């Protein structure tokens, strides 16, 4: 088993063998989660705090279920970023929480790099549940697990990521992960939603969706935030759907067995056709949600193992 | 004042562009004579006691630093005239050209006089204050330029608050031209750069930070220079930091506009990748650029296209910097690191010492109409004695500035100031 990371801040810091280790363990948790009794005592006696400085229902619920199934004591803190004086409070809150000796801290924050900053100030393992436009590592890992189970491999695949790449932490983490596992990554989107210098990451950039989707194995759609639709980045919702929304015709350019993914929540009729999203032969969107819990269980267990091993080396029991 | 004789020094004369071994005689606080190495030092016109054997180290005019933020009035917990002055003396800076972006803004003769008085009382080096171009740096009404010049303002600048209203700026420039005043601009398109924290490119995309294209600087510079051409004002761009802006500057100079430009030491020695894992001490304004841009700026200093190197000394306390990158304050302290950082350019063979001193002392003094910055007979004896080779590891806690926000913390540097003199009086000696 190979997993050395002390925190899960981003895919950037993970090596390919660590990713494989994590996915292998997550596979086992998928089995556990499908049983009647879904419980393990791996994290019994440990405290997990979920700090969400940005609203989230799905990710927070997923982390909460993951922690509870592993026997951890889970606490949710809704940090309304708008009501606190940002930043200052971030460090202060981190120090305050640290004094309560949590073992796992799950953090989502609207600013890129904020979770890295917080991780420097606490003694426990920190999991990044999404920071600004930077990274969302557990999303990329659950996407990877979904792909690996559907395609029976996670290398030499052609994968298209479509939509608002510029504002997407999901896209960044996926580009890094899929690149590390030696896949061909294509980015598709209007140029106003494409960050600069992307070609330097070893990906191909397409403005034409049909061209970009040609012969891909996986179509990964991204959510288009409502606030980007006001004419600032794209002219209108309907023009966006016409050019970049996934419909059966555009999908026909991909391989016939290509799978459709979406990190959710979906805007049906904006980035994806509603019928396609529900097509159980093509869409793996529900599997993604299922894999999310398993991947988060695996991530937390591995981080705790790393800490326990480090403590044992120092002759201290945790 | 006692006479002073420096012997056995490598003398930088930025006007002549020379570095020669010799001696230098100071009388009444001014440079009295520059002597070749083979002179008979027993001559009775030389002082007996007050002799400094420089041991072959470098003696140069003190640095004239355009754009120092002192934080007084308003934010004395970040920096005061006392601490900035001590930092300047230790860094070989003998004239601090202070910025008006304090709280309140230096926009009246009264506030300017406060700065001058505090500077004279508290700082061991010279202070040349700038005033804002518009009241409260709000970009609406011009300041009392005539009164402010009478009070000693050496230039007018709204700092990084770009005057976006072209009519306001053109009128202020026209009025400044009639007074012969120098207007200092911050070339940056304010709309394109709004909300940005880094320069666009691979690094910005990887880190997911809001980014600005280098083109925003060129657009700002082109706008300013069009108005310079229209009004005939004397203009200095505080910082030019991108390769795309250089041809614009070159054309303006070739067309005979009265234009000069500066660059901060950070943009000459660091690039955007140095930000690494969101290290906010590397957040400056404009943001650090690509390595290609940095190299272009060094070449522009060597060729003389860029006239001035400055520290852009901007103290920020820990609370302003220990924030997520987007929210963290911009700026770095640099009075004490300017000279050793500039030595990096020397040691890689990019720029020689006389060329560096042309940009560090001669050009800024000339541009602002100050006496210093020269190693010539009659010039004030504002001098720095330094060892360009002495190695050390930068420890930010040793800085004299109240704020310790330097990007060079923990880095290996070369170049130590040994002694600093202002008007022939020693203001710093390395322990």
XYZ file of C-alpha atoms in Angstrom:
749
model
C 0.000 0.000 0.000
C 1.277 3.396 -0.916
C -0.123 6.563 0.509
C 2.115 9.207 1.995
C 0.091 12.417 1.956
C -0.668 14.084 5.299
C -3.477 16.186 3.875
C -5.656 15.904 0.798
C -5.337 19.464 -0.489
C -5.226 18.765 -4.187
C -4.505 16.208 -6.874
C -1.355 18.205 -7.648
C 0.375 16.732 -4.602
C -0.627 13.083 -5.216
C 1.507 10.552 -7.073
C -0.115 8.053 -9.471
C 0.495 5.142 -7.074
C -1.239 7.044 -4.273
C -4.233 7.618 -6.514
C -4.372 3.911 -7.353
C -4.114 2.950 -3.679
C -6.973 5.254 -2.825
C -9.195 4.001 -5.618
C -8.491 0.365 -4.706
C -9.582 0.989 -1.140
C -12.621 2.936 -2.328
C -13.669 -0.077 -4.415
C -13.890 -2.089 -1.185
C -16.024 0.604 0.403
C -18.415 0.524 -2.548
C -19.115 -3.088 -1.550
C -19.588 -2.154 2.102
C -21.956 0.646 1.159
C -24.160 -1.764 -0.779
C -24.696 -4.044 2.225
C -27.594 -3.776 4.639
C -25.335 -2.924 7.523
C -22.975 -0.220 6.340
C -20.671 0.244 9.242
C -17.013 0.026 10.092
C -15.127 1.127 13.182
C -12.036 2.313 11.318
C -12.425 5.899 12.555
C -14.097 5.078 15.876
C -13.222 7.606 18.549
C -11.983 10.159 16.016
C -13.566 13.546 15.467
C -14.351 14.865 11.999
C -15.376 18.488 11.546
C -16.921 19.691 8.281
C -16.326 23.409 7.775
C -18.166 24.795 4.781
C -17.551 28.472 4.084
C -19.599 28.084 0.925
C -23.009 26.477 0.607
C -23.052 22.833 -0.322
C -25.623 20.138 0.201
C -24.276 17.233 -1.783
C -20.598 17.334 -0.895
C -21.244 18.039 2.748
C -23.768 15.191 3.006
C -21.348 12.861 1.243
C -18.517 13.667 3.669
C -20.869 13.363 6.624
C -22.138 9.930 5.580
C -18.588 8.799 4.818
C -17.400 9.782 8.291
C -20.393 8.249 10.061
C -20.088 4.941 8.227
C -16.503 4.719 9.415
C -17.558 5.373 12.983
C -16.184 8.901 13.385
C -17.913 11.564 15.461
C -18.962 14.052 12.799
C -19.792 17.669 13.367
C -20.994 20.132 10.733
C -20.166 23.800 10.980
C -21.953 26.126 8.572
C -19.560 29.012 8.157
C -21.345 31.778 6.334
C -18.486 33.473 4.580
C -20.526 36.624 4.143
C -21.340 37.058 7.814
C -17.813 36.673 9.122
C -14.894 38.939 8.428
C -13.155 36.679 6.007
C -9.575 35.521 6.263
C -8.845 36.814 9.708
C -11.558 34.556 10.945
C -10.266 31.712 8.835
C -6.982 31.562 10.759
C -8.653 32.344 14.066
C -11.308 29.699 13.499
C -8.638 27.215 12.515
C -6.705 27.866 15.716
C -9.856 27.649 17.815
C -10.871 24.351 16.242
C -7.354 23.038 16.505
C -7.503 23.498 20.267
C -10.453 21.074 20.318
C -8.221 18.324 18.847
C -10.163 17.227 15.789
C -8.630 14.417 13.737
C -10.086 15.275 10.356
C -11.039 18.673 9.039
C -13.081 18.883 5.851
C -13.022 22.401 4.417
C -14.716 24.190 1.567
C -13.873 27.852 0.953
C -14.717 30.367 -1.811
C -11.075 31.494 -2.211
C -8.348 29.576 -4.032
C -5.573 28.560 -1.659
C -7.592 29.150 1.515
C -7.575 25.455 2.452
C -3.788 25.284 1.976
C -3.461 28.261 4.303
C -5.672 26.644 6.916
C -3.772 23.350 6.708
C -0.599 25.168 7.733
C -2.209 26.200 11.004
C -3.687 22.952 12.320
C -2.289 19.647 13.549
C -4.942 17.346 12.083
C -5.466 16.000 8.578
C -7.195 18.456 6.264
C -9.356 17.443 3.296
C -10.068 20.029 0.655
C -13.755 19.924 -0.241
C -13.253 22.640 -2.859
C -11.324 25.939 -2.680
C -12.303 28.736 -5.047
C -11.335 27.866 -8.602
C -8.355 25.852 -7.465
C -9.036 22.185 -6.658
C -11.744 19.753 -5.627
C -9.698 16.571 -5.212
C -12.388 14.184 -3.936
C -14.577 15.052 -6.937
C -11.760 14.142 -9.326
C -11.133 10.922 -7.397
C -14.780 9.899 -7.483
C -14.868 10.703 -11.194
C -11.773 8.548 -11.667
C -13.342 5.659 -9.757
C -16.523 5.950 -11.816
C -14.532 5.905 -15.054
C -12.375 3.002 -13.907
C -15.426 0.895 -13.031
C -17.251 1.743 -16.259
C -14.273 1.415 -18.609
C -12.276 -1.145 -16.603
C -9.176 0.991 -16.830
C -8.000 4.506 -16.029
C -5.354 5.036 -18.671
C -5.182 5.564 -22.423
C -8.720 6.900 -22.506
C -9.849 9.951 -24.410
C -11.821 12.229 -22.097
C -13.582 15.483 -22.933
C -14.302 18.066 -20.224
C -16.908 20.547 -21.450
C -18.195 23.885 -20.278
C -17.038 26.555 -17.852
C -13.435 25.464 -17.388
C -12.310 28.901 -16.182
C -14.342 28.943 -12.989
C -14.216 25.217 -12.321
C -12.129 23.588 -9.613
C -13.585 20.262 -10.726
C -12.018 20.745 -14.156
C -8.598 21.610 -12.699
C -8.483 18.579 -10.412
C -9.678 16.314 -13.211
C -7.137 17.677 -15.702
C -4.357 16.968 -13.209
C -5.603 13.505 -12.223
C -6.421 12.260 -15.713
C -3.096 13.603 -16.960
C -1.174 11.830 -14.195
C -2.900 8.561 -15.101
C -1.877 9.024 -18.751
C -5.125 9.805 -20.512
C -5.823 12.185 -23.390
C -7.732 15.150 -22.043
C -9.701 17.522 -24.267
C -11.214 20.749 -23.036
C -14.276 22.134 -24.784
C -15.856 25.495 -24.112
C -16.334 29.054 -25.309
C -13.063 31.042 -25.198
C -14.466 33.391 -22.550
C -14.749 30.433 -20.175
C -11.345 28.915 -21.064
C -8.387 29.925 -18.858
C -5.165 30.977 -20.578
C -2.179 28.691 -20.987
C -4.182 25.451 -20.821
C -2.244 23.863 -23.686
C 0.801 23.891 -21.422
C -0.925 21.320 -19.204
C -0.743 18.787 -22.000
C -4.417 19.029 -22.936
C -6.109 19.860 -26.234
C -8.448 22.836 -26.353
C -11.526 22.928 -28.616
C -14.032 25.684 -29.251
C -16.176 23.482 -31.480
C -17.965 20.864 -29.402
C -18.532 18.345 -32.190
C -14.866 18.407 -33.106
C -13.867 18.079 -29.449
C -16.198 15.147 -28.792
C -14.973 13.132 -31.752
C -14.231 9.566 -30.654
C -13.951 10.263 -26.932
C -14.585 7.548 -24.336
C -15.869 9.868 -21.638
C -17.881 13.111 -21.812
C -17.608 15.101 -18.627
C -20.015 18.041 -18.475
C -19.538 20.941 -16.065
C -22.158 23.022 -14.376
C -22.602 26.541 -15.742
C -23.110 28.895 -12.807
C -26.168 31.116 -13.128
C -24.112 34.252 -12.568
C -22.044 33.554 -15.707
C -25.111 33.562 -17.934
C -25.860 37.265 -17.715
C -24.139 38.256 -20.947
C -20.762 38.800 -19.298
C -19.212 35.535 -20.387
C -21.747 34.123 -22.842
C -24.524 35.899 -24.746
C -27.435 33.873 -23.379
C -28.506 30.564 -21.912
C -30.165 29.424 -25.124
C -27.174 30.237 -27.318
C -24.978 28.376 -24.850
C -27.209 25.322 -24.988
C -27.234 25.469 -28.752
C -23.446 25.523 -29.034
C -22.227 23.721 -25.892
C -25.188 21.851 -24.396
C -24.887 18.069 -24.623
C -27.678 16.621 -26.766
C -27.986 13.309 -28.654
C -26.727 14.822 -31.908
C -23.519 16.194 -30.393
C -23.040 13.016 -28.396
C -23.177 10.986 -31.616
C -19.680 12.290 -32.419
C -18.268 10.500 -29.380
C -17.634 6.757 -29.292
C -20.834 4.716 -29.292
C -20.113 3.464 -25.777
C -19.008 6.830 -24.386
C -20.247 7.555 -20.876
C -21.718 10.860 -19.710
C -20.664 12.432 -16.428
C -21.692 15.527 -14.503
C -20.535 16.663 -11.036
C -24.014 18.029 -10.251
C -26.186 19.787 -9.575
C -27.318 19.792 -13.208
C -28.984 22.588 -15.147
C -31.154 20.512 -17.435
C -31.560 22.252 -20.755
C -28.571 24.536 -20.188
C -25.550 22.279 -20.313
C -27.197 18.902 -20.725
C -30.320 17.471 -22.294
C -32.593 16.101 -19.573
C -33.338 12.814 -21.306
C -29.641 12.118 -21.895
C -28.835 12.786 -18.259
C -31.331 10.103 -17.235
C -30.317 7.562 -19.878
C -29.095 4.648 -17.798
C -27.180 3.227 -20.740
C -25.028 6.316 -21.115
C -25.221 8.440 -17.998
C -23.184 7.490 -14.904
C -24.248 10.563 -12.972
C -25.914 8.571 -10.181
C -22.884 6.265 -9.903
C -20.716 9.348 -9.423
C -22.705 10.275 -6.342
C -22.386 6.716 -5.024
C -18.640 6.641 -5.666
C -18.311 9.964 -3.843
C -19.089 8.409 -0.470
C -16.710 5.494 -1.044
C -13.852 7.727 -2.216
C -14.261 10.014 0.784
C -14.245 7.040 3.149
C -11.041 5.806 1.544
C -9.416 9.228 1.647
C -10.171 9.697 5.321
C -9.000 6.234 6.261
C -5.707 6.653 4.386
C -5.001 10.040 5.947
C -5.640 8.603 9.409
C -3.356 5.645 8.632
C -0.572 8.000 7.555
C -0.935 9.903 10.816
C -0.989 6.736 12.915
C 2.121 5.409 11.222
C 3.915 8.712 11.750
C 2.885 8.727 15.405
C 4.040 5.140 15.874
C 7.411 6.007 14.473
C 7.697 8.679 17.103
C 6.610 6.162 19.744
C 3.335 7.903 20.497
C -0.021 6.135 20.465
C -2.948 7.828 18.817
C 31.800 69.813 9.566
C 35.025 67.829 9.557
C 36.570 66.855 6.256
C 36.477 63.204 5.290
C 38.758 61.205 3.021
C 37.756 57.861 1.529
C 40.770 55.958 0.240
C 41.303 52.781 -1.691
C 37.727 52.663 -2.973
C 36.236 51.394 -6.201
C 34.291 54.490 -7.218
C 31.108 54.248 -9.279
C 30.563 57.341 -11.425
C 27.172 56.759 -13.075
C 27.472 59.919 -15.206
C 30.756 58.831 -16.746
C 29.751 55.177 -16.638
C 33.001 54.221 -14.926
C 34.209 52.071 -12.053
C 37.704 53.156 -10.987
C 39.977 52.670 -8.003
C 40.691 55.929 -6.214
C 40.004 58.263 -3.317
C 37.320 60.790 -2.595
C 37.530 63.924 -0.463
C 34.472 65.348 1.293
C 34.404 68.952 2.561
C 31.425 70.699 4.136
C 29.144 67.796 3.384
C 29.899 67.845 -0.335
C 32.188 65.962 -2.653
C 35.251 68.179 -2.931
C 37.689 66.173 -4.976
C 37.925 62.827 -6.724
C 41.450 61.493 -6.764
C 43.209 58.746 -8.682
C 44.644 55.801 -6.762
C 48.273 56.856 -7.146
C 47.855 60.209 -5.374
C 50.197 61.078 -2.485
C 47.916 60.841 0.519
C 50.447 62.651 2.697
C 49.489 65.910 1.014
C 48.540 68.351 3.760
C 45.227 69.270 2.166
C 43.906 65.868 3.232
C 42.536 65.407 6.752
C 44.760 63.422 9.105
C 42.195 61.775 11.277
C 39.006 61.399 9.273
C 40.159 58.812 6.814
C 38.271 55.744 5.764
C 40.221 52.973 4.081
C 37.591 51.327 1.916
C 39.748 48.248 1.352
C 38.851 48.028 -2.316
C 35.124 47.956 -1.626
C 32.693 49.977 -3.726
C 31.826 53.598 -2.978
C 28.812 54.941 -4.868
C 26.276 57.745 -4.753
C 23.451 56.874 -2.373
C 20.326 55.376 -3.906
C 17.470 57.749 -4.758
C 14.378 55.585 -4.344
C 11.226 56.782 -6.123
C 8.023 55.505 -4.575
C 8.658 54.617 -0.923
C 5.541 54.141 1.172
C 6.176 55.257 4.727
C 2.637 54.633 6.103
C 2.817 57.821 8.143
C 0.343 59.461 8.613
C -2.336 56.859 9.143
C -0.771 53.437 9.532
C 2.206 53.948 11.768
C 1.879 50.377 13.027
C 3.113 49.287 9.605
C 5.970 51.769 9.164
C 7.061 55.173 10.445
C 9.512 57.779 9.204
C 11.886 56.553 11.907
C 11.824 52.870 10.911
C 11.695 53.537 7.175
C 14.603 55.966 7.566
C 16.681 53.415 9.459
C 15.860 50.769 6.859
C 16.821 53.163 4.073
C 20.139 54.032 5.722
C 20.914 50.321 6.181
C 20.010 49.716 2.552
C 22.172 52.476 1.084
C 19.137 54.606 0.186
C 20.017 58.229 0.940
C 16.872 59.844 -0.508
C 13.389 58.393 -0.022
C 10.942 59.808 -2.543
C 7.792 59.178 -0.549
C 4.403 58.164 -1.896
C 1.255 60.155 -1.189
C -1.011 57.113 -0.722
C -1.183 57.508 3.041
C -4.239 58.017 5.274
C -5.119 60.795 4.708
C -3.704 61.302 1.233
C -0.896 63.824 0.869
C -2.962 66.219 -1.238
C -2.608 69.585 0.483
C 0.417 71.744 1.324
C -0.403 71.205 5.010
C -0.207 67.412 4.884
C 2.895 67.610 2.715
C 4.551 69.837 5.295
C 3.685 67.287 7.981
C 5.492 64.597 6.000
C 8.491 66.810 5.408
C 8.721 67.815 9.054
C 8.319 64.264 10.383
C 10.832 63.039 7.862
C 13.380 65.677 8.792
C 12.922 65.003 12.515
C 12.799 61.228 12.485
C 14.579 59.836 9.427
C 18.369 59.882 9.094
C 18.104 60.114 5.286
C 16.691 62.761 2.961
C 12.972 62.886 2.214
C 11.608 64.113 -1.113
C 7.822 63.950 -0.853
C 5.401 63.392 -3.693
C 1.828 64.659 -3.610
C -1.242 63.119 -5.147
C -2.429 64.328 -8.549
C -6.101 64.464 -7.568
C -7.742 65.190 -4.242
C -7.948 62.077 -2.036
C -6.631 60.168 -5.084
C -10.258 60.001 -6.143
C -9.591 60.899 -9.781
C -12.002 63.835 -9.878
C -10.405 67.166 -8.944
C -6.767 68.171 -9.283
C -4.771 69.142 -6.195
C -3.274 72.598 -5.550
C -0.213 71.805 -7.602
C 1.312 75.258 -7.369
C 1.121 75.448 -3.587
C 2.292 71.856 -3.278
C 5.334 72.536 -5.453
C 6.138 75.591 -3.338
C 5.899 73.322 -0.304
C 8.388 70.923 -1.865
C 6.430 68.290 -3.789
C 8.808 66.700 -6.304
C 6.160 64.871 -8.349
C 2.431 64.184 -8.518
C 0.977 60.695 -8.503
C -2.234 58.942 -7.558
C -0.232 55.752 -7.150
C -2.114 52.634 -8.122
C -5.436 54.490 -8.169
C -5.417 55.021 -11.906
C -7.217 58.205 -12.972
C -9.718 56.591 -15.297
C -11.480 59.771 -16.446
C -9.455 60.956 -19.436
C -10.796 64.478 -19.197
C -9.716 64.822 -15.575
C -6.280 63.423 -16.377
C -5.791 65.601 -19.457
C -6.652 68.737 -17.488
C -4.382 67.779 -14.595
C -1.575 67.079 -17.057
C -2.133 70.365 -18.877
C -2.042 72.266 -15.606
C 1.062 70.338 -14.493
C 2.777 71.180 -17.778
C 2.317 74.898 -17.163
C 4.115 74.497 -13.834
C 6.815 72.191 -15.183
C 5.615 69.543 -12.720
C 6.389 65.852 -13.120
C 3.343 63.564 -13.283
C 3.881 59.945 -12.317
C 1.454 57.390 -13.717
C 0.722 53.760 -12.919
C 0.243 52.221 -16.365
C -2.599 49.761 -15.973
C -6.022 49.571 -17.548
C -8.224 49.687 -14.441
C -11.128 47.748 -15.924
C -9.118 44.928 -17.402
C -7.077 44.504 -14.219
C -9.991 44.814 -11.813
C -10.056 42.073 -9.199
C -6.925 40.366 -10.503
C -4.287 38.905 -8.207
C -1.779 37.397 -10.655
C -0.650 37.636 -14.278
C -2.569 35.401 -16.661
C -0.847 32.256 -17.836
C -0.288 28.642 -16.910
C 0.488 29.377 -13.276
C -2.617 31.505 -12.729
C -4.755 28.827 -14.350
C -3.217 26.079 -12.208
C -3.737 28.009 -9.002
C -7.222 29.162 -9.981
C -6.503 32.807 -9.225
C -8.130 35.788 -10.980
C -5.623 36.984 -13.547
C -4.866 40.010 -15.694
C -3.310 39.978 -19.136
C 0.012 41.815 -19.529
C -1.831 43.769 -22.214
C -3.583 45.803 -19.480
C -0.242 47.464 -18.756
C 0.371 48.319 -22.386
C -3.137 49.747 -22.714
C -2.621 51.913 -19.646
C 0.732 53.124 -20.919
C -0.631 53.880 -24.395
C -3.478 55.892 -22.895
C -1.117 57.876 -20.665
C 1.343 58.533 -23.475
C -1.380 59.746 -25.831
C -2.308 62.311 -23.190
C 1.361 63.185 -22.692
C 1.631 63.849 -26.411
C -1.521 65.955 -26.229
C -0.510 68.019 -23.202
C 3.292 68.084 -23.358
C 3.593 67.218 -19.660
C 6.708 65.658 -18.099
C 5.754 62.046 -17.347
C 7.242 59.141 -15.454
C 5.683 55.654 -15.504
C 6.168 54.306 -11.979
C 6.543 50.668 -13.035
C 6.773 49.069 -16.434
C 6.922 45.313 -16.012
C 5.882 43.595 -19.243
C 7.620 43.007 -22.546
C 4.528 44.072 -24.529
C 4.722 47.582 -23.036
C 8.357 48.206 -23.968
C 7.875 49.017 -27.686
C 5.274 51.615 -26.676
C 7.779 53.254 -24.354
C 10.479 53.098 -26.996
C 8.284 54.804 -29.607
C 7.320 57.590 -27.193
C 10.952 58.281 -26.391
C 11.910 58.201 -30.061
C 9.105 60.688 -30.779
C 10.713 63.068 -28.321
C 8.112 62.961 -25.553
C 9.419 63.911 -22.120
C 8.949 60.404 -20.760
C 10.816 58.151 -18.355
C 9.935 54.824 -16.791
C 10.793 52.812 -13.737
C 10.681 49.176 -12.699
C 10.620 47.662 -9.244
C 13.426 45.430 -8.056
C 10.915 42.601 -7.603
C 9.979 42.585 -11.271
C 13.684 42.365 -12.123
C 14.489 39.473 -9.815
C 11.312 37.381 -9.354
C 8.652 35.855 -11.606
C 5.085 34.606 -11.240
C 6.137 31.044 -10.409
C 7.742 32.330 -7.197
C 4.248 32.688 -5.726
C 4.328 28.890 -5.376
C 1.725 27.629 -2.924
C -0.080 30.949 -2.512
C 2.780 32.763 -0.769
C 1.271 36.180 -0.209
C 4.619 37.900 0.454
C 5.069 37.607 -3.314
C 1.842 39.484 -4.002
C 2.835 42.877 -5.377
C 1.251 45.429 -7.669
C 1.412 44.980 -10.607
C 1.607 41.210 -10.081
C 4.846 39.341 -10.766
C 5.227 38.552 -14.455
C 6.522 35.675 -16.546
C 10.214 34.849 -16.770
C 10.238 36.189 -20.353
C 8.937 39.511 -19.072
C 11.503 39.596 -16.287
C 14.363 39.001 -18.709
C 13.004 41.709 -21.028
C 12.918 44.176 -18.127
C 16.537 43.422 -17.182
C 17.583 43.994 -20.789
C 15.627 47.251 -20.865
C 17.489 48.459 -17.767
C 20.802 47.503 -19.386
C 19.929 49.344 -22.602
C 18.612 52.407 -20.768
C 15.074 52.113 -22.123
C 13.948 51.711 -18.517
C 15.433 54.650 -16.643
C 14.855 53.926 -12.983
C 14.992 50.962 -10.594
C 12.995 51.460 -7.408
C 12.096 49.431 -4.346
C 8.322 50.136 -4.388
C 8.717 49.697 -0.645
C 5.224 48.836 0.624
C 5.013 47.722 4.250
C 2.140 45.401 5.185
C 1.594 43.864 8.598
C 1.104 40.148 9.181
C -2.668 40.477 9.440
C -2.877 41.993 5.955
C -0.805 39.179 4.476
C -1.982 36.076 6.365
C -5.093 35.767 4.238
C -6.200 33.756 1.232
C -4.190 35.049 -1.739
C -7.020 36.993 -3.374
C -7.820 38.825 -0.160
C -4.251 39.478 0.983
C -2.793 42.981 0.680
C -0.289 43.756 -2.102
C 3.211 45.054 -1.631
C 6.611 44.156 -0.230
C 9.180 45.955 1.889
C 12.387 46.474 -0.057
C 14.456 49.410 1.207
C 17.005 47.057 2.759
C 16.872 44.369 0.075
C 17.029 46.667 -2.968
C 20.819 46.738 -3.146
C 21.529 43.028 -2.523
C 18.721 42.059 -4.917
C 20.189 44.396 -7.554
C 23.515 42.616 -7.066
C 21.881 39.485 -8.479
C 21.735 41.281 -11.824
C 25.429 42.123 -11.492
C 26.493 38.607 -10.513
C 24.696 36.937 -13.413
C 26.490 39.359 -15.725
C 23.335 41.080 -16.950
C 24.116 44.646 -15.856
C 27.365 46.294 -14.689
C 27.695 48.527 -11.642
C 27.763 51.929 -13.400
C 24.631 50.971 -15.366
C 22.890 49.843 -12.197
C 23.766 53.120 -10.478
C 22.542 55.125 -13.419
C 19.119 53.576 -12.706
C 19.372 53.550 -8.907
C 20.711 57.043 -8.238
C 21.584 59.271 -11.215
C 18.422 59.015 -13.301
C 15.927 59.328 -10.426
C 17.794 62.362 -9.048
C 17.921 63.996 -12.482
C 14.284 63.285 -13.187
C 13.146 64.836 -9.906
C 15.581 67.759 -10.070
C 17.460 66.629 -6.964
C 21.115 67.361 -6.314
C 22.188 63.886 -5.262
C 22.745 60.746 -7.228
C 26.064 61.821 -8.708
C 29.698 61.215 -7.909
C 30.883 64.614 -9.041
C 32.612 67.564 -7.425
C 30.088 69.797 -5.690
C 27.433 67.122 -5.303
C 26.212 66.383 -1.786
C 28.223 63.663 -0.081
C 25.343 61.159 -0.065
C 27.340 57.983 -0.331
C 27.084 54.261 0.160
C 30.046 51.978 0.791
C 29.251 48.354 0.066
C 30.712 44.948 -0.611
C 29.000 43.592 -3.739
C 30.195 40.042 -3.063
C 29.488 39.488 0.644
C 27.084 36.526 0.951
C 24.330 36.148 3.516
C 20.981 34.466 4.072
C 18.135 36.938 4.315
C 16.293 36.741 7.643
C 13.241 38.964 7.623
C 13.325 39.392 11.403
C 16.559 41.360 11.043
C 14.891 44.027 8.891
C 14.610 47.488 10.392
C 11.222 48.113 8.813
C 8.313 47.620 11.192
C 6.731 45.316 8.643
C 8.708 42.249 7.622
C 6.896 41.362 4.396
C 9.848 40.585 2.166
C 9.716 37.932 -0.562
C 13.448 37.337 -0.081
C 13.090 35.767 3.381
C 15.352 32.727 3.677
C 17.020 33.356 0.334
C 20.748 33.471 -0.295
C 21.859 36.931 -1.341
C 25.098 38.713 -2.098
C 25.905 42.358 -1.422
C 26.135 44.058 1.938
C 25.992 47.760 2.720
C 28.924 48.623 4.989
C 28.419 52.339 5.633
C 26.014 55.018 4.486
C 26.566 58.794 4.518
C 24.111 61.635 4.025
C 25.685 65.053 3.453
C 28.980 63.679 4.705
C 27.503 62.449 7.998
C 27.504 58.749 8.707
C 23.935 57.438 9.119
C 24.689 53.726 9.084
C 27.653 51.512 9.841
C 27.454 47.751 9.705
C 28.189 46.272 13.114
